[in-house]
């Protein structure tokens, strides 16, 4: 049977099981462009370049159509190779994919935007990305040799105190107009910072990517995004079980508490009832609320597991049980303090973290 697939921007004639599978994936529509974004994406932070090529290829074969990466993950080249191979192998086309990447902290200034967009597109072997986010609201000075942040003698990161969100955003708008980027958004920005951009923007932020999971449900920010038609993407939707080790090993930074959402008894009870895994419960909980999730895995079984989150439905009572797990600000894992000194940047976004730090000093 030949039918027209209305899911993608391009009209695609298809008869295949592949498009049928895709049709079942839930989508959200982005403001202004009406582009659609799959509510499930593959996260790739800590996915090493040596393995991420085969991971991304396998994920695409499994039906993932949305990949989340960033300059800072150092894996754009490998991801680009996987996408190119998948397309060259005749497994699918570019228009079926939704690829997100991010402007790094070292390039968080108007004069660097175009250069980095072009460099990242080259690494990804793409002529455009579907979504480009400013990764963090603060900026660091860049070592031009290594394209890493400059660090001073005390081990503190050299902050670029002149970060100007509006000027940077205007450049993103230009890149979008010239077709290098289809959609634009922010990550780790607070309400005040977003509001300021919206006030000066010709093209408003369409997506906000923030930490969001059962322990940190971001209720206020969610209301704000809903009001302004901004789609929320949840990073660390499983509570980022791999992050603690990474913070300690790479930055010698050890957060006081670290959640273990996958072992929560409430989640376990629901997993048993629906013959699902705790990860599937946690992801379903978010996509049911139209929040995009981007769980990271480089394990084939878990890639498959994380995909199967749409074929059951938690009851209202169960949803409320999970909603009650929220710990508010206490549930935050990612405060970026592993970048020593970052809290002194004028655009450091988390007022509560700063307040807590100054109380600790007293
Ligand atoms: N914008 C930002 O500032 C920002 C910050 C952090 C993350 N992100 C994005 O969000 C993505 C997701 O966040 P995240 O990677 O921190 O955390 P996450 O997706 O909540 O958790 C990933 C960890 O959980 C494990 N895992 C995956 N599926 C599992 C399952 N079904 N059962 C048990 N364990 C499972 C993974 O290990 P295996 O690989 O071994 O399966 C990995 O260690 C990132 O990869 C990145 O793309 C963005």
Tab-separated table of C-alpha atoms and ligand atoms in Angstrom:
chain	number	residue	atom	x	y	z
A	1	UNK	CA	0.000	0.000	0.000
A	2	UNK	CA	1.392	3.373	-0.954
A	3	UNK	CA	0.434	6.195	1.353
A	4	UNK	CA	1.570	9.702	2.043
A	5	UNK	CA	3.398	10.217	5.276
A	6	UNK	CA	2.312	13.478	6.868
A	7	UNK	CA	4.714	13.251	9.774
A	8	UNK	CA	7.747	14.705	8.098
A	9	UNK	CA	8.244	18.087	6.553
A	10	UNK	CA	8.800	16.613	3.139
A	11	UNK	CA	5.974	14.621	1.714
A	12	UNK	CA	7.176	11.053	1.579
A	13	UNK	CA	5.462	8.307	-0.279
A	14	UNK	CA	5.888	5.066	1.506
A	15	UNK	CA	4.441	1.655	1.971
A	16	UNK	CA	6.874	0.367	4.458
A	17	UNK	CA	6.775	-1.017	7.924
A	18	UNK	CA	9.393	1.582	8.697
A	19	UNK	CA	7.006	4.504	8.262
A	20	UNK	CA	4.313	2.635	10.123
A	21	UNK	CA	6.697	2.266	13.040
A	22	UNK	CA	7.513	5.929	12.888
A	23	UNK	CA	3.870	6.900	12.801
A	24	UNK	CA	3.443	5.299	16.173
A	25	UNK	CA	6.155	7.417	17.721
A	26	UNK	CA	4.663	10.406	19.414
A	27	UNK	CA	5.564	13.841	18.164
A	28	UNK	CA	5.356	17.430	19.277
A	29	UNK	CA	4.986	20.395	16.971
A	30	UNK	CA	7.340	23.346	17.215
A	31	UNK	CA	6.088	26.909	17.180
A	32	UNK	CA	6.599	29.143	14.143
A	33	UNK	CA	7.985	26.477	11.767
A	34	UNK	CA	5.447	23.736	12.603
A	35	UNK	CA	8.283	21.233	12.355
A	36	UNK	CA	7.659	18.021	14.273
A	37	UNK	CA	10.017	16.644	16.871
A	38	UNK	CA	9.871	13.057	18.132
A	39	UNK	CA	9.270	12.929	21.880
A	40	UNK	CA	11.953	10.261	22.119
A	41	UNK	CA	15.513	11.090	21.209
A	42	UNK	CA	18.833	9.411	21.793
A	43	UNK	CA	21.061	11.234	24.286
A	44	UNK	CA	24.771	11.004	23.537
A	45	UNK	CA	26.594	12.707	26.401
A	46	UNK	CA	29.388	10.354	27.550
A	47	UNK	CA	28.910	8.238	24.449
A	48	UNK	CA	32.510	7.771	23.374
A	49	UNK	CA	33.295	8.488	19.693
A	50	UNK	CA	34.702	4.959	19.325
A	51	UNK	CA	31.355	3.363	20.089
A	52	UNK	CA	28.783	6.031	19.314
A	53	UNK	CA	28.931	5.400	15.557
A	54	UNK	CA	27.601	1.882	15.959
A	55	UNK	CA	25.191	3.030	18.694
A	56	UNK	CA	23.621	5.692	16.490
A	57	UNK	CA	23.409	3.337	13.520
A	58	UNK	CA	21.739	0.709	15.718
A	59	UNK	CA	19.379	3.297	17.192
A	60	UNK	CA	18.314	4.427	13.718
A	61	UNK	CA	17.718	0.816	12.759
A	62	UNK	CA	15.568	0.404	15.877
A	63	UNK	CA	13.432	3.373	14.865
A	64	UNK	CA	14.981	6.293	16.752
A	65	UNK	CA	14.719	9.379	14.561
A	66	UNK	CA	15.937	12.042	16.960
A	67	UNK	CA	19.551	12.337	18.096
A	68	UNK	CA	20.804	14.830	20.673
A	69	UNK	CA	24.452	15.827	20.633
A	70	UNK	CA	26.610	18.884	21.394
A	71	UNK	CA	30.017	20.293	20.503
A	72	UNK	CA	31.018	19.528	24.089
A	73	UNK	CA	30.287	15.804	23.775
A	74	UNK	CA	33.185	15.445	21.306
A	75	UNK	CA	31.252	12.951	19.248
A	76	UNK	CA	29.656	14.957	16.441
A	77	UNK	CA	32.034	13.488	13.848
A	78	UNK	CA	31.254	9.895	14.785
A	79	UNK	CA	27.527	10.645	14.862
A	80	UNK	CA	27.817	12.286	11.447
A	81	UNK	CA	29.518	9.159	10.093
A	82	UNK	CA	26.729	6.963	11.436
A	83	UNK	CA	24.019	9.130	9.874
A	84	UNK	CA	25.856	9.305	6.534
A	85	UNK	CA	26.346	5.557	6.470
A	86	UNK	CA	22.715	4.910	7.362
A	87	UNK	CA	21.542	7.154	4.532
A	88	UNK	CA	24.147	5.771	2.055
A	89	UNK	CA	23.067	2.236	2.954
A	90	UNK	CA	19.597	3.188	1.782
A	91	UNK	CA	18.042	2.759	5.218
A	92	UNK	CA	16.353	6.169	5.246
A	93	UNK	CA	16.656	9.802	4.292
A	94	UNK	CA	17.829	12.975	5.948
A	95	UNK	CA	14.343	14.518	6.126
A	96	UNK	CA	13.204	11.679	8.385
A	97	UNK	CA	15.724	12.640	11.043
A	98	UNK	CA	15.697	15.270	13.758
A	99	UNK	CA	19.245	16.188	14.736
A	100	UNK	CA	19.965	18.535	17.629
A	101	UNK	CA	23.292	20.054	18.545
A	102	UNK	CA	24.435	22.933	20.741
A	103	UNK	CA	26.588	26.042	20.775
A	104	UNK	CA	29.277	25.437	23.416
A	105	UNK	CA	30.142	27.624	26.402
A	106	UNK	CA	33.477	28.517	24.742
A	107	UNK	CA	31.628	30.037	21.774
A	108	UNK	CA	28.794	31.737	23.602
A	109	UNK	CA	29.218	35.046	21.814
A	110	UNK	CA	27.805	36.566	18.618
A	111	UNK	CA	31.162	36.615	16.829
A	112	UNK	CA	31.555	32.822	17.192
A	113	UNK	CA	28.082	31.595	16.268
A	114	UNK	CA	28.438	31.207	12.510
A	115	UNK	CA	31.924	29.747	12.785
A	116	UNK	CA	30.774	27.068	15.228
A	117	UNK	CA	27.552	26.276	13.382
A	118	UNK	CA	29.597	25.677	10.230
A	119	UNK	CA	32.251	23.649	12.079
A	120	UNK	CA	29.611	21.490	13.743
A	121	UNK	CA	27.741	20.951	10.474
A	122	UNK	CA	31.015	19.899	8.887
A	123	UNK	CA	31.665	17.453	11.736
A	124	UNK	CA	28.132	16.100	11.483
A	125	UNK	CA	28.413	15.902	7.674
A	126	UNK	CA	25.091	17.709	7.408
A	127	UNK	CA	23.927	20.757	5.478
A	128	UNK	CA	21.549	21.755	8.293
A	129	UNK	CA	20.568	20.723	11.810
A	130	UNK	CA	16.967	20.480	12.894
A	131	UNK	CA	17.561	22.194	16.205
A	132	UNK	CA	20.414	24.295	17.542
A	133	UNK	CA	20.498	25.284	21.208
A	134	UNK	CA	22.676	27.653	23.178
A	135	UNK	CA	24.042	24.998	25.537
A	136	UNK	CA	24.423	27.121	28.677
A	137	UNK	CA	23.721	30.787	29.460
A	138	UNK	CA	27.275	31.536	30.625
A	139	UNK	CA	30.418	31.807	28.510
A	140	UNK	CA	34.054	30.845	28.943
A	141	UNK	CA	37.096	32.216	27.206
A	142	UNK	CA	38.287	29.850	24.540
A	143	UNK	CA	41.759	28.431	23.969
A	144	UNK	CA	41.884	28.744	20.163
A	145	UNK	CA	44.377	25.881	19.809
A	146	UNK	CA	42.338	23.247	21.624
A	147	UNK	CA	38.838	24.767	21.445
A	148	UNK	CA	38.503	24.123	25.182
A	149	UNK	CA	37.939	26.610	28.024
A	150	UNK	CA	40.921	28.569	29.295
A	151	UNK	CA	41.725	27.674	32.900
A	152	UNK	CA	43.698	30.019	35.177
A	153	UNK	CA	46.498	29.112	37.604
A	154	UNK	CA	44.048	28.474	40.468
A	155	UNK	CA	42.247	25.909	38.343
A	156	UNK	CA	39.258	28.218	37.780
A	157	UNK	CA	37.680	28.494	34.381
A	158	UNK	CA	38.290	31.863	32.705
A	159	UNK	CA	34.842	33.406	32.482
A	160	UNK	CA	33.820	35.574	29.577
A	161	UNK	CA	31.966	38.208	31.568
A	162	UNK	CA	30.683	39.913	28.391
A	163	UNK	CA	28.174	37.207	27.468
A	164	UNK	CA	25.354	38.918	25.575
A	165	UNK	CA	22.368	36.650	24.984
A	166	UNK	CA	20.531	38.995	22.679
A	167	UNK	CA	23.461	39.513	20.322
A	168	UNK	CA	24.098	35.745	20.247
A	169	UNK	CA	20.423	35.022	19.633
A	170	UNK	CA	20.330	37.453	16.703
A	171	UNK	CA	23.159	35.473	15.084
A	172	UNK	CA	21.234	32.254	15.612
A	173	UNK	CA	18.268	33.873	13.885
A	174	UNK	CA	20.552	34.735	10.942
A	175	UNK	CA	21.790	31.142	10.701
A	176	UNK	CA	18.212	29.962	10.778
A	177	UNK	CA	17.249	32.386	8.018
A	178	UNK	CA	20.120	31.175	5.867
A	179	UNK	CA	18.993	27.559	6.299
A	180	UNK	CA	21.856	26.195	8.397
A	181	UNK	CA	19.500	25.604	11.309
A	182	UNK	CA	15.787	24.809	11.073
A	183	UNK	CA	14.777	25.534	14.665
A	184	UNK	CA	16.432	27.365	17.556
A	185	UNK	CA	16.300	27.106	21.294
A	186	UNK	CA	18.037	27.287	24.642
A	187	UNK	CA	19.375	24.986	27.284
A	188	UNK	CA	19.862	25.585	31.001
A	189	UNK	CA	18.467	29.132	30.803
A	190	UNK	CA	16.190	30.436	33.554
A	191	UNK	CA	12.854	32.211	33.042
A	192	UNK	CA	14.279	35.684	33.356
A	193	UNK	CA	16.956	34.993	30.739
A	194	UNK	CA	14.414	33.478	28.335
A	195	UNK	CA	12.012	36.357	28.806
A	196	UNK	CA	14.723	38.856	27.952
A	197	UNK	CA	15.546	37.007	24.729
A	198	UNK	CA	11.870	36.748	23.816
A	199	UNK	CA	11.449	40.465	24.251
A	200	UNK	CA	14.135	41.194	21.656
A	201	UNK	CA	13.714	38.211	19.368
A	202	UNK	CA	12.253	38.265	15.896
A	203	UNK	CA	12.040	34.487	16.049
A	204	UNK	CA	11.192	33.206	19.530
A	205	UNK	CA	12.903	30.269	21.268
A	206	UNK	CA	11.038	27.091	20.311
A	207	UNK	CA	12.643	24.556	22.638
A	208	UNK	CA	14.160	24.619	26.111
A	209	UNK	CA	16.326	21.692	27.160
A	210	UNK	CA	16.766	21.359	30.919
A	211	UNK	CA	17.335	18.742	33.583
A	212	UNK	CA	13.948	17.181	34.261
A	213	UNK	CA	13.068	13.885	35.932
A	214	UNK	CA	10.883	12.443	38.686
A	215	UNK	CA	12.918	14.119	41.453
A	216	UNK	CA	13.198	17.462	39.651
A	217	UNK	CA	10.004	18.152	37.776
A	218	UNK	CA	10.543	21.869	37.066
A	219	UNK	CA	6.904	22.795	37.674
A	220	UNK	CA	7.313	26.557	37.467
A	221	UNK	CA	9.454	26.425	34.343
A	222	UNK	CA	6.950	24.079	32.733
A	223	UNK	CA	4.092	26.513	33.282
A	224	UNK	CA	6.236	29.267	31.823
A	225	UNK	CA	7.106	27.197	28.728
A	226	UNK	CA	3.515	26.184	28.191
A	227	UNK	CA	2.439	29.822	28.313
A	228	UNK	CA	5.031	30.751	25.682
A	229	UNK	CA	4.611	27.692	23.474
A	230	UNK	CA	8.130	26.453	24.156
A	231	UNK	CA	8.634	22.690	23.947
A	232	UNK	CA	10.535	21.216	26.887
A	233	UNK	CA	13.167	18.558	26.459
A	234	UNK	CA	14.103	16.627	29.592
A	235	UNK	CA	17.748	15.787	29.977
A	236	UNK	CA	18.812	13.226	32.555
A	237	UNK	CA	15.294	11.717	32.367
A	238	UNK	CA	16.524	8.597	34.180
A	239	UNK	CA	18.371	10.641	36.793
A	240	UNK	CA	21.656	10.328	34.860
A	241	UNK	CA	23.025	7.243	36.641
A	242	UNK	CA	26.361	7.602	34.839
A	243	UNK	CA	26.953	11.234	35.806
A	244	UNK	CA	28.276	10.815	39.336
A	245	UNK	CA	31.198	8.705	38.257
A	246	UNK	CA	31.942	11.157	35.471
A	247	UNK	CA	31.884	14.207	37.764
A	248	UNK	CA	34.236	12.527	40.231
A	249	UNK	CA	36.619	11.049	37.665
A	250	UNK	CA	36.846	14.000	35.282
A	251	UNK	CA	36.402	16.992	37.586
A	252	UNK	CA	37.111	15.580	41.091
A	253	UNK	CA	33.702	17.063	41.859
A	254	UNK	CA	31.424	15.066	44.126
A	255	UNK	CA	27.827	16.222	44.610
A	256	UNK	CA	26.428	15.642	48.111
A	257	UNK	CA	23.555	13.511	47.025
A	258	UNK	CA	22.865	11.531	43.932
A	259	UNK	CA	19.473	10.050	43.101
A	260	UNK	CA	18.768	6.451	42.226
A	261	UNK	CA	15.452	6.852	40.433
A	262	UNK	CA	15.665	3.416	38.840
A	263	UNK	CA	15.393	1.773	42.283
A	264	UNK	CA	12.465	3.742	43.655
A	265	UNK	CA	9.842	1.357	45.113
A	266	UNK	CA	6.952	3.364	43.597
A	267	UNK	CA	8.505	3.004	40.154
A	268	UNK	CA	9.252	-0.666	40.725
A	269	UNK	CA	5.630	-1.426	41.645
A	270	UNK	CA	4.401	0.158	38.423
A	271	UNK	CA	7.084	-1.604	36.396
A	272	UNK	CA	5.927	-4.970	37.720
A	273	UNK	CA	2.264	-4.204	37.120
A	274	UNK	CA	2.793	-3.254	33.455
A	275	UNK	CA	5.623	-5.761	32.832
A	276	UNK	CA	7.890	-2.825	32.040
A	277	UNK	CA	11.224	-1.733	33.444
A	278	UNK	CA	11.756	1.192	35.845
A	279	UNK	CA	13.394	3.159	33.013
A	280	UNK	CA	10.322	2.684	30.825
A	281	UNK	CA	8.060	3.929	33.624
A	282	UNK	CA	10.202	7.033	34.178
A	283	UNK	CA	10.286	7.859	30.455
A	284	UNK	CA	6.592	7.161	29.894
A	285	UNK	CA	5.774	9.447	32.828
A	286	UNK	CA	7.402	12.339	30.950
A	287	UNK	CA	6.280	11.693	27.369
A	288	UNK	CA	2.714	11.280	28.608
A	289	UNK	CA	3.019	14.920	29.660
A	290	UNK	CA	4.301	15.886	26.179
A	291	UNK	CA	7.825	16.364	27.442
A	292	UNK	CA	10.550	15.240	25.033
A	293	UNK	CA	12.978	12.707	26.557
A	294	UNK	CA	16.517	11.988	25.388
A	295	UNK	CA	17.771	9.005	27.428
A	296	UNK	CA	21.350	8.086	26.676
A	297	UNK	CA	22.411	4.516	26.186
A	298	UNK	CA	25.143	2.790	24.255
A	299	UNK	CA	23.805	-0.630	25.204
A	300	UNK	CA	21.683	-2.331	22.538
A	301	UNK	CA	19.222	-3.897	24.965
A	302	UNK	CA	18.681	-0.625	26.782
A	303	UNK	CA	18.289	1.259	23.473
A	304	UNK	CA	15.455	-1.112	22.634
A	305	UNK	CA	14.040	-0.863	26.148
A	306	UNK	CA	14.012	2.939	26.172
A	307	UNK	CA	12.119	2.993	22.905
A	308	UNK	CA	9.183	0.896	24.081
A	309	UNK	CA	7.438	3.478	26.200
A	310	UNK	CA	4.272	4.180	24.272
A	311	UNK	CA	2.435	0.842	24.411
A	312	UNK	CA	0.953	1.170	27.906
A	313	UNK	CA	-0.634	3.903	29.946
A	314	UNK	CA	-0.153	4.840	33.580
A	315	UNK	CA	-3.379	5.688	35.393
A	316	UNK	CA	-4.088	9.141	36.787
A	317	UNK	CA	-3.426	7.845	40.280
A	318	UNK	CA	-0.067	6.403	39.227
A	319	UNK	CA	0.858	9.634	37.473
A	320	UNK	CA	0.025	11.479	40.702
A	321	UNK	CA	2.199	9.091	42.703
A	322	UNK	CA	5.122	9.968	40.433
A	323	UNK	CA	4.301	13.670	40.530
A	324	UNK	CA	4.565	13.510	44.330
A	325	UNK	CA	8.178	12.272	44.049
A	326	UNK	CA	9.260	15.776	43.027
A	327	UNK	CA	11.848	17.253	45.387
A	328	UNK	CA	11.905	20.657	43.746
A	329	UNK	CA	15.288	22.379	43.773
A	330	UNK	CA	16.702	19.657	46.053
A	331	UNK	CA	16.313	17.217	43.168
A	332	UNK	CA	18.750	19.067	40.911
A	333	UNK	CA	21.841	17.091	39.834
A	334	UNK	CA	23.376	19.436	37.255
A	335	UNK	CA	24.460	22.743	38.821
A	336	UNK	CA	27.648	22.990	36.697
A	337	UNK	CA	29.782	23.696	39.772
A	338	UNK	CA	32.181	21.065	38.439
A	339	UNK	CA	33.364	23.983	36.265
A	340	UNK	CA	35.232	25.651	39.095
A	341	UNK	CA	34.186	29.283	39.543
A	342	UNK	CA	31.239	29.186	37.121
A	343	UNK	CA	28.856	30.565	39.772
A	344	UNK	CA	30.642	33.936	39.503
A	345	UNK	CA	29.518	34.405	35.917
A	346	UNK	CA	26.816	37.121	35.695
A	347	UNK	CA	24.610	34.762	33.679
A	348	UNK	CA	24.986	31.741	35.979
A	349	UNK	CA	21.341	30.654	35.875
A	350	UNK	CA	20.562	28.917	39.163
A	351	UNK	CA	19.772	31.496	41.851
A	352	UNK	CA	19.003	28.838	44.469
A	353	UNK	CA	22.364	27.145	43.998
A	354	UNK	CA	24.116	30.507	44.433
A	355	UNK	CA	22.044	31.266	47.528
A	356	UNK	CA	22.925	27.906	49.032
A	357	UNK	CA	26.617	28.474	48.293
A	358	UNK	CA	26.618	31.863	50.005
A	359	UNK	CA	24.773	30.414	53.039
A	360	UNK	CA	27.388	27.649	53.217
A	361	UNK	CA	30.075	30.358	53.317
A	362	UNK	CA	28.550	32.044	56.386
B	1	LIG	N1	21.791	20.371	27.836
B	1	LIG	C1	22.549	19.908	28.807
B	1	LIG	O1	23.210	20.654	29.538
B	1	LIG	C2	22.589	18.432	29.049
B	1	LIG	C3	23.125	17.931	30.250
B	1	LIG	C4	23.120	16.558	30.430
B	1	LIG	C5	22.601	15.722	29.455
B	1	LIG	N2	22.120	16.228	28.282
B	1	LIG	C6	21.573	15.368	27.208
B	1	LIG	O2	20.588	14.521	27.783
B	1	LIG	C7	20.940	13.157	27.568
B	1	LIG	C8	20.422	12.295	28.698
B	1	LIG	O3	20.968	12.677	29.951
B	1	LIG	P1	22.062	11.784	30.710
B	1	LIG	O4	22.833	11.007	29.718
B	1	LIG	O5	22.794	12.659	31.617
B	1	LIG	O6	21.183	10.853	31.643
B	1	LIG	P2	20.091	9.700	31.448
B	1	LIG	O7	19.694	9.562	30.054
B	1	LIG	O8	19.067	9.957	32.486
B	1	LIG	O9	20.891	8.421	31.910
B	1	LIG	C9	21.877	7.830	31.112
B	1	LIG	C10	22.536	6.733	31.935
B	1	LIG	O10	21.572	5.725	32.250
B	1	LIG	C11	21.989	4.464	31.746
B	1	LIG	N3	20.783	3.862	31.155
B	1	LIG	C12	20.218	4.165	29.971
B	1	LIG	N4	19.106	3.447	29.785
B	1	LIG	C13	18.958	2.679	30.875
B	1	LIG	C14	17.997	1.711	31.264
B	1	LIG	N5	16.977	1.408	30.471
B	1	LIG	N6	18.158	1.093	32.467
B	1	LIG	C15	19.216	1.388	33.260
B	1	LIG	N7	20.159	2.287	32.945
B	1	LIG	C16	20.032	2.939	31.764
B	1	LIG	C17	23.061	4.754	30.719
B	1	LIG	O11	24.026	3.747	30.690
B	1	LIG	P3	24.275	2.833	29.359
B	1	LIG	O12	24.767	3.742	28.285
B	1	LIG	O13	25.313	1.871	29.811
B	1	LIG	O14	22.972	2.183	29.039
B	1	LIG	C18	23.679	6.051	31.251
B	1	LIG	O15	24.648	5.777	32.235
B	1	LIG	C19	22.456	13.222	27.443
B	1	LIG	O16	23.015	12.055	26.926
B	1	LIG	C20	22.616	14.447	26.589
B	1	LIG	O17	22.326	14.154	25.231
B	1	LIG	C21	22.085	17.577	28.083
